[in-house]
Short mmCIF file of C-alpha atoms and ligand atoms in Angstrom, two decimals:
data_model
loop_
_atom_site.label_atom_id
_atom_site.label_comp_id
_atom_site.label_asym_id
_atom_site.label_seq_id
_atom_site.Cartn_x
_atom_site.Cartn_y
_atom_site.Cartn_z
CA UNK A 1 -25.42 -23.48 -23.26
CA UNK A 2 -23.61 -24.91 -20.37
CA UNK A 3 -22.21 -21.57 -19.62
CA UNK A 4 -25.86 -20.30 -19.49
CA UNK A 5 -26.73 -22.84 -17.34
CA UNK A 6 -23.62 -22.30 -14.73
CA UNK A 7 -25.21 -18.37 -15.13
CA UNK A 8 -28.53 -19.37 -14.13
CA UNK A 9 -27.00 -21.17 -11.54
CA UNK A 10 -25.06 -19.06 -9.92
CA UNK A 11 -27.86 -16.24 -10.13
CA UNK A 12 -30.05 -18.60 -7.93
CA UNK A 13 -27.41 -18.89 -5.19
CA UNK A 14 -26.93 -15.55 -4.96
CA UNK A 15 -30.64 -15.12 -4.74
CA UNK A 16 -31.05 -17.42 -1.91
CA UNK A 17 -27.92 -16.35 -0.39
CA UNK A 18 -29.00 -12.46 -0.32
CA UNK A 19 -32.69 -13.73 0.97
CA UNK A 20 -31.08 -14.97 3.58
CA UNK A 21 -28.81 -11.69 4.52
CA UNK A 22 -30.93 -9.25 6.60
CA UNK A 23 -28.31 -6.11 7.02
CA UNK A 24 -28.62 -3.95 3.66
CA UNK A 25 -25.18 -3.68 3.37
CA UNK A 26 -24.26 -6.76 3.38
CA UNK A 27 -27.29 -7.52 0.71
CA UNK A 28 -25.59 -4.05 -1.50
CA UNK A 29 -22.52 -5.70 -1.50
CA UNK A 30 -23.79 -9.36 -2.29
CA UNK A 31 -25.71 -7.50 -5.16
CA UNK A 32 -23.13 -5.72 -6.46
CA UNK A 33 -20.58 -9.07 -5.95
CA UNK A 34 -22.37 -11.01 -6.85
CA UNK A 35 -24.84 -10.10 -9.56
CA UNK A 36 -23.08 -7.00 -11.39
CA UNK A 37 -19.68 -8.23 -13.55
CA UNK A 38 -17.17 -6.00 -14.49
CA UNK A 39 -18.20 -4.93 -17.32
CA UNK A 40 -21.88 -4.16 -16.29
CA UNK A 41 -19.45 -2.36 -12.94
CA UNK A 42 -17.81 -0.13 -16.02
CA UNK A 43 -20.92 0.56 -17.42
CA UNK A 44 -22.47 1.80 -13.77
CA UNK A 45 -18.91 3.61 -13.37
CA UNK A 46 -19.13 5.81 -16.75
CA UNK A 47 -20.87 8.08 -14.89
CA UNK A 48 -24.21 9.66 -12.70
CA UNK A 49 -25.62 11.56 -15.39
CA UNK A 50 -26.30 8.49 -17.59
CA UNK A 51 -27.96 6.94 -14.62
CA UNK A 52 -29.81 9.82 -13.54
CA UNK A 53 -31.75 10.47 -17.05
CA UNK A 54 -32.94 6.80 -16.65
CA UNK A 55 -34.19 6.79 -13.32
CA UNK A 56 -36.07 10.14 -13.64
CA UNK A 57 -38.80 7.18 -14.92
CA UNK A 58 -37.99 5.00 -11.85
CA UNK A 59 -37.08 2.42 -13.62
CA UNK A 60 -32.88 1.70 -14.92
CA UNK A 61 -31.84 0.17 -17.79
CA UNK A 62 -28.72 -0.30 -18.48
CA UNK A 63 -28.95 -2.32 -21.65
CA UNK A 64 -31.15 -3.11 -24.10
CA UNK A 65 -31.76 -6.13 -25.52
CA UNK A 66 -34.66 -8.13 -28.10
CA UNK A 67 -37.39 -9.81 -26.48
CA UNK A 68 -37.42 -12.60 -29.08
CA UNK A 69 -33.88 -14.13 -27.24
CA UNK A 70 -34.13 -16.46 -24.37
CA UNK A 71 -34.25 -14.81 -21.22
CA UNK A 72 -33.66 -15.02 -17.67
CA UNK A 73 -34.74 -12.73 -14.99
CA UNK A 74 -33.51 -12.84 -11.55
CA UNK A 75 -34.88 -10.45 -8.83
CA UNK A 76 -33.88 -9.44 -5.46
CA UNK A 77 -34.90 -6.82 -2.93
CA UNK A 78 -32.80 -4.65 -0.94
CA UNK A 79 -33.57 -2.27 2.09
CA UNK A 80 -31.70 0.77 2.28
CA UNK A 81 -32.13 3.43 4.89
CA UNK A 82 -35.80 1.98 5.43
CA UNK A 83 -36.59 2.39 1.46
CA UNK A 84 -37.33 -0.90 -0.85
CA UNK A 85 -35.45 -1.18 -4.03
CA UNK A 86 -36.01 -4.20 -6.02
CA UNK A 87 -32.96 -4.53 -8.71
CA UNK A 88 -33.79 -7.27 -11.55
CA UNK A 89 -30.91 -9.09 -13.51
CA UNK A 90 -31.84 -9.75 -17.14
CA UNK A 91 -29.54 -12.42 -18.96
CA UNK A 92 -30.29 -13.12 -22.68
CA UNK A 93 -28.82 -15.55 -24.79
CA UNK A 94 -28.39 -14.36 -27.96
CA UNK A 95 -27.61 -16.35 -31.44
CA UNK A 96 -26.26 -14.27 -33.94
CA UNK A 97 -26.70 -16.38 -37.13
CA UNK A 98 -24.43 -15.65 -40.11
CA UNK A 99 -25.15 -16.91 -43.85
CA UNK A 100 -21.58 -18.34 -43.85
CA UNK A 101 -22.71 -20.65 -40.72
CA UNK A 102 -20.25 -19.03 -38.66
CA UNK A 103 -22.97 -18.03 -35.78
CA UNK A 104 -21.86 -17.39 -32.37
CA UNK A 105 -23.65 -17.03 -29.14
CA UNK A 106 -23.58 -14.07 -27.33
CA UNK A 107 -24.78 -13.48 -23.21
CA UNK A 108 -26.28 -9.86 -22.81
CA UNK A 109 -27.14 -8.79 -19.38
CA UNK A 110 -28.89 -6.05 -18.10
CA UNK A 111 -30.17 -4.39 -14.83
CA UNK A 112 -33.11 -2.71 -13.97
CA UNK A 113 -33.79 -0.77 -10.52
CA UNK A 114 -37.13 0.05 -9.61
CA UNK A 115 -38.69 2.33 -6.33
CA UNK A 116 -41.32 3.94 -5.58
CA UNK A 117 -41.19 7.65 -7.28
CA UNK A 118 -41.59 9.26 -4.00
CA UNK A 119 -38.00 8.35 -3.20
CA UNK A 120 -36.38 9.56 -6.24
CA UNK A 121 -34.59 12.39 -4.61
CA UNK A 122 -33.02 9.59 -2.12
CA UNK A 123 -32.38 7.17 -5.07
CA UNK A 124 -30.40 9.88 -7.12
CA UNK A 125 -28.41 11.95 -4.33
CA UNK A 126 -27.64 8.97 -1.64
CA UNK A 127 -28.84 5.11 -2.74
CA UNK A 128 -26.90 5.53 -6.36
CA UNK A 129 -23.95 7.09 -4.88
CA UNK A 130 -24.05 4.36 -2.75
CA UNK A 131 -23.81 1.73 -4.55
CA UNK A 132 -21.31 2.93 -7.07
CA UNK A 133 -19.14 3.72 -4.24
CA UNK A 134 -19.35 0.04 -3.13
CA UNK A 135 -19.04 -1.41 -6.09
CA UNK A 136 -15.78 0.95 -6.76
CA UNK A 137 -14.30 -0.58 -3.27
CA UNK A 138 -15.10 -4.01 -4.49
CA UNK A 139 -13.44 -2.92 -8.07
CA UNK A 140 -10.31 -1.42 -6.10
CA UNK A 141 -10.01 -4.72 -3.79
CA UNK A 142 -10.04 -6.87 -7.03
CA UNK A 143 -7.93 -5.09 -8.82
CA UNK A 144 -3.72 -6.00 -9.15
CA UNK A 145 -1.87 -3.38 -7.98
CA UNK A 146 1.19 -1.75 -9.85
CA UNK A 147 4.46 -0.68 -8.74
CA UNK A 148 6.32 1.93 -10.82
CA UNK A 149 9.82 2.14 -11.65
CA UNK A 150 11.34 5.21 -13.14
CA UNK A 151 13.43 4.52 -16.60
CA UNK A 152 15.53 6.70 -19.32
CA UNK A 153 15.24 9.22 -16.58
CA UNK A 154 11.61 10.73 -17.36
CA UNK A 155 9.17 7.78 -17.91
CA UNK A 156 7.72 5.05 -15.42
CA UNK A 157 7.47 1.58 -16.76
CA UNK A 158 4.98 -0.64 -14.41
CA UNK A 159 4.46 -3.93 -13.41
CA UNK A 160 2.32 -6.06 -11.48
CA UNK A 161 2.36 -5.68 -7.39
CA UNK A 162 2.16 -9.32 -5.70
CA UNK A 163 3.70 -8.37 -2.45
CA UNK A 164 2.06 -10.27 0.02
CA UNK A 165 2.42 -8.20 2.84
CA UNK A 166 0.26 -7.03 4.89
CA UNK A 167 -0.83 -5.29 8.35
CA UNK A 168 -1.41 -8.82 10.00
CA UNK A 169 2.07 -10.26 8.31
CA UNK A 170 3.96 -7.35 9.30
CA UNK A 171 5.88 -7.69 12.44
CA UNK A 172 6.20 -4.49 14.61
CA UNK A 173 5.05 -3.17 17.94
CA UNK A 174 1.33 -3.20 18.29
CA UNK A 175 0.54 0.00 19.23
CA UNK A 176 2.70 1.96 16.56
CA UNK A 177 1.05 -0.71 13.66
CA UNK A 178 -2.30 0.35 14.92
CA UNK A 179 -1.65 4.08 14.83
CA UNK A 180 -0.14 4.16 11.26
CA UNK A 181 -3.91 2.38 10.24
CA UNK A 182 -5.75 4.64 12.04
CA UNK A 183 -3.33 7.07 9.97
CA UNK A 184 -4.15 5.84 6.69
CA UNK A 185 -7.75 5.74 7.66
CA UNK A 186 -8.61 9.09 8.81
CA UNK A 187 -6.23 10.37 5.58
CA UNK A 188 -8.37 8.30 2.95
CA UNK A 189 -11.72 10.17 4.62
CA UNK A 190 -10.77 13.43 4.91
CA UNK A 191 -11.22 14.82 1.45
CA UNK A 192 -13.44 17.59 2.52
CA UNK A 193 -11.46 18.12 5.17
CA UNK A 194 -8.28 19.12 3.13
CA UNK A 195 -10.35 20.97 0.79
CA UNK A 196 -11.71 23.09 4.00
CA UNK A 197 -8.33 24.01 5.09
CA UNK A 198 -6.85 24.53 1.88
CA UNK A 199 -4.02 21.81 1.57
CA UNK A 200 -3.03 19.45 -0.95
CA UNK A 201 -4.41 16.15 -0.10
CA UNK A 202 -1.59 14.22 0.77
CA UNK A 203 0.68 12.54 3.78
CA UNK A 204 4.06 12.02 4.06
CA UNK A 205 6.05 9.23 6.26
CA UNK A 206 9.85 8.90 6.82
CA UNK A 207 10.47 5.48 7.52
CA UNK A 208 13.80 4.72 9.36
CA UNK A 209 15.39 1.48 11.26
CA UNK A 210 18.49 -0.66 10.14
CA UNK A 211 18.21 -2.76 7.12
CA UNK A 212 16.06 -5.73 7.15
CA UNK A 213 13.53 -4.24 9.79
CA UNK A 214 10.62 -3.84 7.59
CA UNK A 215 10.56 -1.02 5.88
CA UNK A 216 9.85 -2.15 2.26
CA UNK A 217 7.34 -4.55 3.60
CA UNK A 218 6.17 -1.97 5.81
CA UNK A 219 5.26 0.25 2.15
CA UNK A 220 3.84 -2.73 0.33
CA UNK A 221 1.26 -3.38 3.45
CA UNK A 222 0.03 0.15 3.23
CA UNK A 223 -0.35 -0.49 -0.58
CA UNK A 224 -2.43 -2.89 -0.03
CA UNK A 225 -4.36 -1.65 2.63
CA UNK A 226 -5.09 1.00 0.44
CA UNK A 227 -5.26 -0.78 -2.24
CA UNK A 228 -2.69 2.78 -3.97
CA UNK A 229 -0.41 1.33 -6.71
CA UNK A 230 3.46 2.67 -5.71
CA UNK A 231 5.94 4.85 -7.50
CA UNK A 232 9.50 3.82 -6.63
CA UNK A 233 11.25 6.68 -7.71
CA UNK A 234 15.07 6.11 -8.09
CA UNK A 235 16.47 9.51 -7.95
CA UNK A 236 20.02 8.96 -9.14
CA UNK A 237 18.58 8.09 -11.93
CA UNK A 238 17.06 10.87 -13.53
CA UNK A 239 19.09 13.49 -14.74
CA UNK A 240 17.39 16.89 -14.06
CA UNK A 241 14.96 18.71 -12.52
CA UNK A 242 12.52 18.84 -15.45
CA UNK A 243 12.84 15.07 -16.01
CA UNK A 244 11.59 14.61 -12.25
CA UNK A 245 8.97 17.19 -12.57
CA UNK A 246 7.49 15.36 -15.57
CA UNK A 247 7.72 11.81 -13.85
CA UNK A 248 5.89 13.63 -10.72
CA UNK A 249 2.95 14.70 -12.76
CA UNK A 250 2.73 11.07 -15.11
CA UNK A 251 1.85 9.93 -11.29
CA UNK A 252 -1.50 9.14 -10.66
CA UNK A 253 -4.03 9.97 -8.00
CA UNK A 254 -4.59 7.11 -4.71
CA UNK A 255 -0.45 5.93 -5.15
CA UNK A 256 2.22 6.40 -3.22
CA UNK A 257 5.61 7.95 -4.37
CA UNK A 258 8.55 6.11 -2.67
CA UNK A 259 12.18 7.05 -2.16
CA UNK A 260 14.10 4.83 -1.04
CA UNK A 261 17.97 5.13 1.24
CA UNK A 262 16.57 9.39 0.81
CA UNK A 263 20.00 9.63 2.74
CA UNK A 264 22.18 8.86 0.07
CA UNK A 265 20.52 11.48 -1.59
CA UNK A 266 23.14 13.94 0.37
CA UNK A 267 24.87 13.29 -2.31
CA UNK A 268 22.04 15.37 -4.13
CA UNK A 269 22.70 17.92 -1.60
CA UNK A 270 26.62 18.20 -1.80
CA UNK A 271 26.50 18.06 -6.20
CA UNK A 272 23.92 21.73 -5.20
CA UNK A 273 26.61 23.00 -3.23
CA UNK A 274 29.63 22.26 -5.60
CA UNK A 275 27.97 23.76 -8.44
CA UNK A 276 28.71 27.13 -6.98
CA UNK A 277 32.33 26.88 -8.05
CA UNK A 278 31.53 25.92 -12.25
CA UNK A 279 29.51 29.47 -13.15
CA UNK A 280 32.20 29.86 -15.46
CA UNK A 281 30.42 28.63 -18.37
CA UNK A 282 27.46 29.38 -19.26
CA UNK A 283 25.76 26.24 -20.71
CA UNK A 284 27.08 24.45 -17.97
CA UNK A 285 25.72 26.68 -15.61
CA UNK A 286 22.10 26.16 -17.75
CA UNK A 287 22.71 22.19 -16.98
CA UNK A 288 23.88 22.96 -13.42
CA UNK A 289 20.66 24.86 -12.37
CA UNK A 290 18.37 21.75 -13.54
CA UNK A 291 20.19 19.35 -11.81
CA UNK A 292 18.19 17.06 -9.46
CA UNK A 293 18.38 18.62 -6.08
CA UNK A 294 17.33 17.40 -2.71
CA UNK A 295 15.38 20.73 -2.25
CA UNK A 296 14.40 20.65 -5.84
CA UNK A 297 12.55 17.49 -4.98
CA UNK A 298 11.23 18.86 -1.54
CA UNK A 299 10.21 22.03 -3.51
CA UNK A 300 7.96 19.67 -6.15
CA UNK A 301 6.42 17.67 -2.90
CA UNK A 302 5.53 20.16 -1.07
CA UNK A 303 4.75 23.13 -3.99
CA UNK A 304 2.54 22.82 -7.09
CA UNK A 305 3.26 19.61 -7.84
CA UNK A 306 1.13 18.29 -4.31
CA UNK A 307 -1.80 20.05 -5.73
CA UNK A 308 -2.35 18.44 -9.34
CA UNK A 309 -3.25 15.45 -8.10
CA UNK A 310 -5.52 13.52 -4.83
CA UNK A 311 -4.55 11.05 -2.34
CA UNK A 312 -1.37 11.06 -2.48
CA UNK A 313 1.20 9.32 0.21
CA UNK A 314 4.92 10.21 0.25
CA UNK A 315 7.26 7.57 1.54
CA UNK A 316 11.07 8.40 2.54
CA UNK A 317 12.96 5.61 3.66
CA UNK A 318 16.46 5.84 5.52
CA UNK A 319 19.04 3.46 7.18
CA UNK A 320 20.69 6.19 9.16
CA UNK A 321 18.04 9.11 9.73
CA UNK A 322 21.31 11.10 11.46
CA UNK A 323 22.54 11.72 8.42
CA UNK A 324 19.19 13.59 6.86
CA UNK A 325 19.05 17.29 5.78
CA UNK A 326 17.54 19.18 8.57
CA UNK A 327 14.60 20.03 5.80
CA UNK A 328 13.83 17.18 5.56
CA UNK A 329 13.38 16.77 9.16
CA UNK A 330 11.66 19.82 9.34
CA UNK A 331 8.01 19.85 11.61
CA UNK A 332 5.16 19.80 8.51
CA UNK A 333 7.40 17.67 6.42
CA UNK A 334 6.78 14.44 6.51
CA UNK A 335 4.09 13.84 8.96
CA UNK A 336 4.81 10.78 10.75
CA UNK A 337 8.13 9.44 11.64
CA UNK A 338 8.24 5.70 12.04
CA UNK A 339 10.70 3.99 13.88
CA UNK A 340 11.13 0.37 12.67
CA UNK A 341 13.57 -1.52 15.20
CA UNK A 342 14.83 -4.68 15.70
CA UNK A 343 13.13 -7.51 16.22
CA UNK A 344 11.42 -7.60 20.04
CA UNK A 345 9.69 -10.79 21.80
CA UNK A 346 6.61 -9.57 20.22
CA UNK A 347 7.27 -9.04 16.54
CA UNK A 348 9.42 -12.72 16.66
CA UNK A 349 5.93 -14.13 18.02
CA UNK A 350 3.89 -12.65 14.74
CA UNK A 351 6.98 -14.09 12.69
CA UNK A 352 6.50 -17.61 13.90
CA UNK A 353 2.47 -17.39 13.29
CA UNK A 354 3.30 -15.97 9.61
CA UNK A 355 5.41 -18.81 9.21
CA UNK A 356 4.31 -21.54 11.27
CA UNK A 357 0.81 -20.82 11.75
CA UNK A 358 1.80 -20.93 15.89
CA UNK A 359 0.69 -19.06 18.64
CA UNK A 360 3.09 -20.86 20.87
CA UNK A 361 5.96 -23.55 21.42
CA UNK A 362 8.02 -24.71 24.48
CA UNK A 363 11.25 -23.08 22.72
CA UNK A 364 8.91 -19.45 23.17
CA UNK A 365 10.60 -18.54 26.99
CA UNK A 366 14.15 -18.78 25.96
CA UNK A 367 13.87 -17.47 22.44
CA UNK A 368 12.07 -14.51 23.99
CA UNK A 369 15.11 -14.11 26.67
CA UNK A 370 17.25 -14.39 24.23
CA UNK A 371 15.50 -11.78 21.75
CA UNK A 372 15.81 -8.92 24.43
CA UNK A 373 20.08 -9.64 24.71
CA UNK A 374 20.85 -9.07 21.44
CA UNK A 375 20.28 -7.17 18.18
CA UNK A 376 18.46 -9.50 15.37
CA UNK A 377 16.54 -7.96 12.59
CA UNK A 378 13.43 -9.32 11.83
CA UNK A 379 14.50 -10.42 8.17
CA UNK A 380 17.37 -12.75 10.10
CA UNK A 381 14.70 -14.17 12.11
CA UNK A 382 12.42 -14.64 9.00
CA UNK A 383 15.21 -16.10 7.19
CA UNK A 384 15.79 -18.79 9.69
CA UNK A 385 12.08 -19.73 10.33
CA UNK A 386 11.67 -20.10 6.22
CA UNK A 387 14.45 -22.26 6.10
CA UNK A 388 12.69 -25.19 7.51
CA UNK A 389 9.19 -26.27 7.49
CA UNK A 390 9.53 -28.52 10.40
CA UNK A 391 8.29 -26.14 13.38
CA UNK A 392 10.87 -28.20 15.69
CA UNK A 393 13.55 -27.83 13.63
CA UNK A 394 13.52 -24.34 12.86
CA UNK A 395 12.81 -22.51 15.94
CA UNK A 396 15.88 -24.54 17.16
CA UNK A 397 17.75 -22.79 14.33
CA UNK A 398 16.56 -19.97 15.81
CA UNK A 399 18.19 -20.74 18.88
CA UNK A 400 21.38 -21.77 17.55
CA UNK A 401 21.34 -18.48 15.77
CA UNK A 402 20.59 -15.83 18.68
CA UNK A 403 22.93 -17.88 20.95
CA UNK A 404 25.68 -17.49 18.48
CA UNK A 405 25.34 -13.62 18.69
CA UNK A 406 24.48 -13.72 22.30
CA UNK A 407 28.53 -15.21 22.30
CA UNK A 408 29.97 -12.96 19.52
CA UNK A 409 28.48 -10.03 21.49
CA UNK A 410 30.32 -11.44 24.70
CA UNK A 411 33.12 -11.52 22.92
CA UNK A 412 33.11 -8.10 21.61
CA UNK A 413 31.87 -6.80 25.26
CA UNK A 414 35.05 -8.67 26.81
CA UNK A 415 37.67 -6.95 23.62
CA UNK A 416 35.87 -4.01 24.22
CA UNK A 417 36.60 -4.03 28.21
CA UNK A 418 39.95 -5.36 27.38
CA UNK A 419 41.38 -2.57 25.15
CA UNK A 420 39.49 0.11 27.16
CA UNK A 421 41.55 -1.16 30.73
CA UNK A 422 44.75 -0.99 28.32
CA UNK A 423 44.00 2.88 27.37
CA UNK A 424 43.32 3.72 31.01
CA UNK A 425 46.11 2.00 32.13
CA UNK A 426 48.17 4.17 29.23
CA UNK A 427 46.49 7.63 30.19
CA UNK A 428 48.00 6.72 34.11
CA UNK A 429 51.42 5.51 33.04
CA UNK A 430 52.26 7.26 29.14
CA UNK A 431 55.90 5.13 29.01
CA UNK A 432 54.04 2.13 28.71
CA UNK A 433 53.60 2.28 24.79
CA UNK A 434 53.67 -1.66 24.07
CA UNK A 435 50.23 -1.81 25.75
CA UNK A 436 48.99 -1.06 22.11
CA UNK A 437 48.79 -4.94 20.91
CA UNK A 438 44.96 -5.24 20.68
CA UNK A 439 42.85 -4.08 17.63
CA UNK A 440 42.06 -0.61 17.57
CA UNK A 441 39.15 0.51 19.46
CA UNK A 442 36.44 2.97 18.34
CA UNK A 443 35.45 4.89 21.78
N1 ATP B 501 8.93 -6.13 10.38
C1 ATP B 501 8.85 -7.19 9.56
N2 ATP B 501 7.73 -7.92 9.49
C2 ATP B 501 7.62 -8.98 8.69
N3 ATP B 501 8.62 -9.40 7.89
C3 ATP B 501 9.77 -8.71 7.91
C4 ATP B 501 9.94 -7.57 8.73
N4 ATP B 501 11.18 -7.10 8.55
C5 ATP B 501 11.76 -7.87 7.65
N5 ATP B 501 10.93 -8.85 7.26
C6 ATP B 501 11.25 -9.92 6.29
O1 ATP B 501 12.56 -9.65 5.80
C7 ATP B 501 12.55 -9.33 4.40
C8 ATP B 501 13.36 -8.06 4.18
O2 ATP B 501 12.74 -6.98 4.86
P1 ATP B 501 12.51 -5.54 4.22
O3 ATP B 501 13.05 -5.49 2.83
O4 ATP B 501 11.09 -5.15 4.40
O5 ATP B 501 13.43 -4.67 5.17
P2 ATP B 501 13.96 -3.19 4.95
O6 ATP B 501 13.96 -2.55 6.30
O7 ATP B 501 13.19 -2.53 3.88
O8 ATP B 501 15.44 -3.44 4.48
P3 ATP B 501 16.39 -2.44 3.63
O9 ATP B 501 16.64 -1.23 4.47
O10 ATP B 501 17.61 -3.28 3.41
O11 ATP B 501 15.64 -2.14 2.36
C9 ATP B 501 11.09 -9.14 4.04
O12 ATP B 501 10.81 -9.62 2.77
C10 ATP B 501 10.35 -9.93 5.10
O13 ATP B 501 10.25 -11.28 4.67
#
């Protein structure tokens, strides 16, 4: 009964809250919140054509229930493109007696939409749609996310995503963080638009910077911008072609497919080259030819594969993006190459607020001098301002720490100089051999 009462309760908020809301979206999506649960959200999910031959008598049920039961009835009102549609909650208690004593009470709820029946055509092709597509974003916001892992070679095991990055935690220059949303915006929309021109609906993005810029968090705030659950595919660890091919198609649709260090996967390259040499036997030859390749995997991106499936986003990541396959590299390949770099006045500024909730401090000018002199990754940075939770304290960490590498990289500046004189001074005068005292110098 208390639980009935909390119901009730709650039902009346909402009520007064939506009264309250004028825009109609906002009032859809306080309905929908608010009012419809998950399972009642299932139920609207399972499909149009259940909906549609109930409203054909302007009027939706979605459950049934006996009129005997107590019974609450909330209603509310909501204006969409100029058209009234009143929606009414039903919520029944319902005791289910049992000889043995053993009754239990059960809460049914239903929900009705009424309009007039001159809007029909609106109701069915554009009001419906509507709301189930809003109550699908609010299902896909709720909703823990899953990251992949590929195991025994062919089969993903998942478990739950709780990484809490996102676009505002993420520390990078403005403008490039703004274009990769605007990215994964326009991609998301543009089914129709990849249907049109007759490509597989998906985007790639090579991600590449030294470790500890971002990258990983970089993939886990477009996860959950997009709210796409993420494939980590570790290629060394499936053995052949066919193995990859069937993890590729156990994907599915909205997720992103992530390879990780894709330059180590030279190695890939080289083992497709070698095999040239061991034709000799035949089964081996068999095993050779299904081998995981590098193009084998480009061939299953970019071929069939890229077709069985919708909203797809394919992720390379690399420390060294020198050392890439030119088809990799390739214009058309992966779409958007994103630099992520060490950390800058401005990324050390969204650090701080992440971890300090600060906009600014009177350590800000020199830490910001000192950012541009040297070479810190944004990880170092975060690692230092975690350390402490006294602001004070840890931003003079900070300082400690970038004026220790401002003097290493003196240091290194002053060998550098040093050894470089000696091998000038060697080129001019060649007898002079004991010059070579100082480490060795890479030039
Ligand atoms: N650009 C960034 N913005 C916010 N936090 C960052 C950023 N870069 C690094 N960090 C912090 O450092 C940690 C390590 O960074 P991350 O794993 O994303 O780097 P990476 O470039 O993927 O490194 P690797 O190449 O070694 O995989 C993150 O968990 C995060 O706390």
């Amino acid at each position: 009964m208390a639980s009935y009462d909390k119901v009730i309760e709650s039902y009346k908020k909402t009520i007064t809250t939506a009264a309250s809301v004028a825009a109609s979206l906002m009032l859809v999506r306080g309905v929908v919140n608010e009012l419809v649960p998950y399972e009642v959200r299932d139920l609207l999910f399972s499909g149009i054509g259940y909906l549609r031959s109930n409203i054909l008598q302007q009027r939706l049920r979605v459950s049934s229930m006996d009129e005997n039961d107590k019974m609450m009835r909330a209603e509310m009102t909501d204006i969409y493109d100029g058209t009234e549609f009143k929606w009414c909650l039903i919520c029944q208690e319902k005791s289910n007696d049992s000889s043995n004593g053993s009754g239990y009470q059960q809460e049914l709820h239903s929900y009705e939409v009424s309009f007039h029946k001159k809007h029909k055509e609106k109701a069915l092709q554009s009001y419906l749609p509507f709301i189930l597509a809003t109550a699908k974003a609010i299902k896909d916001q709720e909703r823990t996310l899953r990251i992949f892992m590929n195991e025994y070679s062919d089969t993903w095991s998942p478990i739950d995503l709780h990484h809490p990055s996102t676009f505002d935690t993420l520390a990078m220059d403005q403008k490039l963080k703004q274009s990769i949303i605007d990215d994964l915006n326009r991609f998301i929309k543009r089914k129709d638009y990849y249907k049109r021109i007759g490509k597989a609906w998906k985007r790639g993005y090579l991600l590449y910077g030294p470790p500890g810029t971002g990258k990983s968090s970089l993939i886990a705030a477009m996860a959950n911008h997009l709210r796409f659950d993420i494939y980590d595919l570790e290629l060394t660890e499936v053995n052949s072609n066919s193995d990859l091919r069937r993890l590729l198609v156990g994907m599915s649709n909205r997720s992103i497919l992530v390879v990780e260090d894709i330059d180590c996967t030279i190695e890939l390259k080289q083992r497709e080259e070698g095999d040239e040499s061991d034709k000799s036997n035949s089964t081996e030859e068999k095993k050779g030819e299904d081998k995981v390749t590098l193009s084998g995997l480009l061939n299953f991106v970019d071929g069939l594969w890229s077709t069985t499936g919708e909203e797809r986003i394919i992720i390379f990541t690399t420390n060294y993006k020198e050392r890439l396959d030119s088809a990799l590299l390739r214009p058309g390949r992966m779409d958007m190459h994103i630099h992520m770099g060490y950390c800058t006045p401005e990324s050390f500024r969204i650090l701080a607020n992440n971890y300090h909730s600060i906009d600014y401090h009177v350590t800000y000018p020199e830490i910001e001098e000192l950012i541009k002199e040297v070479t810190v990754t944004p990880a170092e940075v975060a690692e230092v301002l975690m350390r402490n939770d006294d602001t004070n304290v840890a931003l003079q960490d900070l300082v400690d720490l970038l004026k220790s590498k401002k003097k290493d990289a003196n240091v290194i500046k002053t060998e550098n100089k040093d050894a470089n004189d000696q091998l000038d001074e060697l080129s001019k005068n060649p007898n002079s051999g004991e010059l070579f005292t100082s480490p060795a110098v890479d030039r």
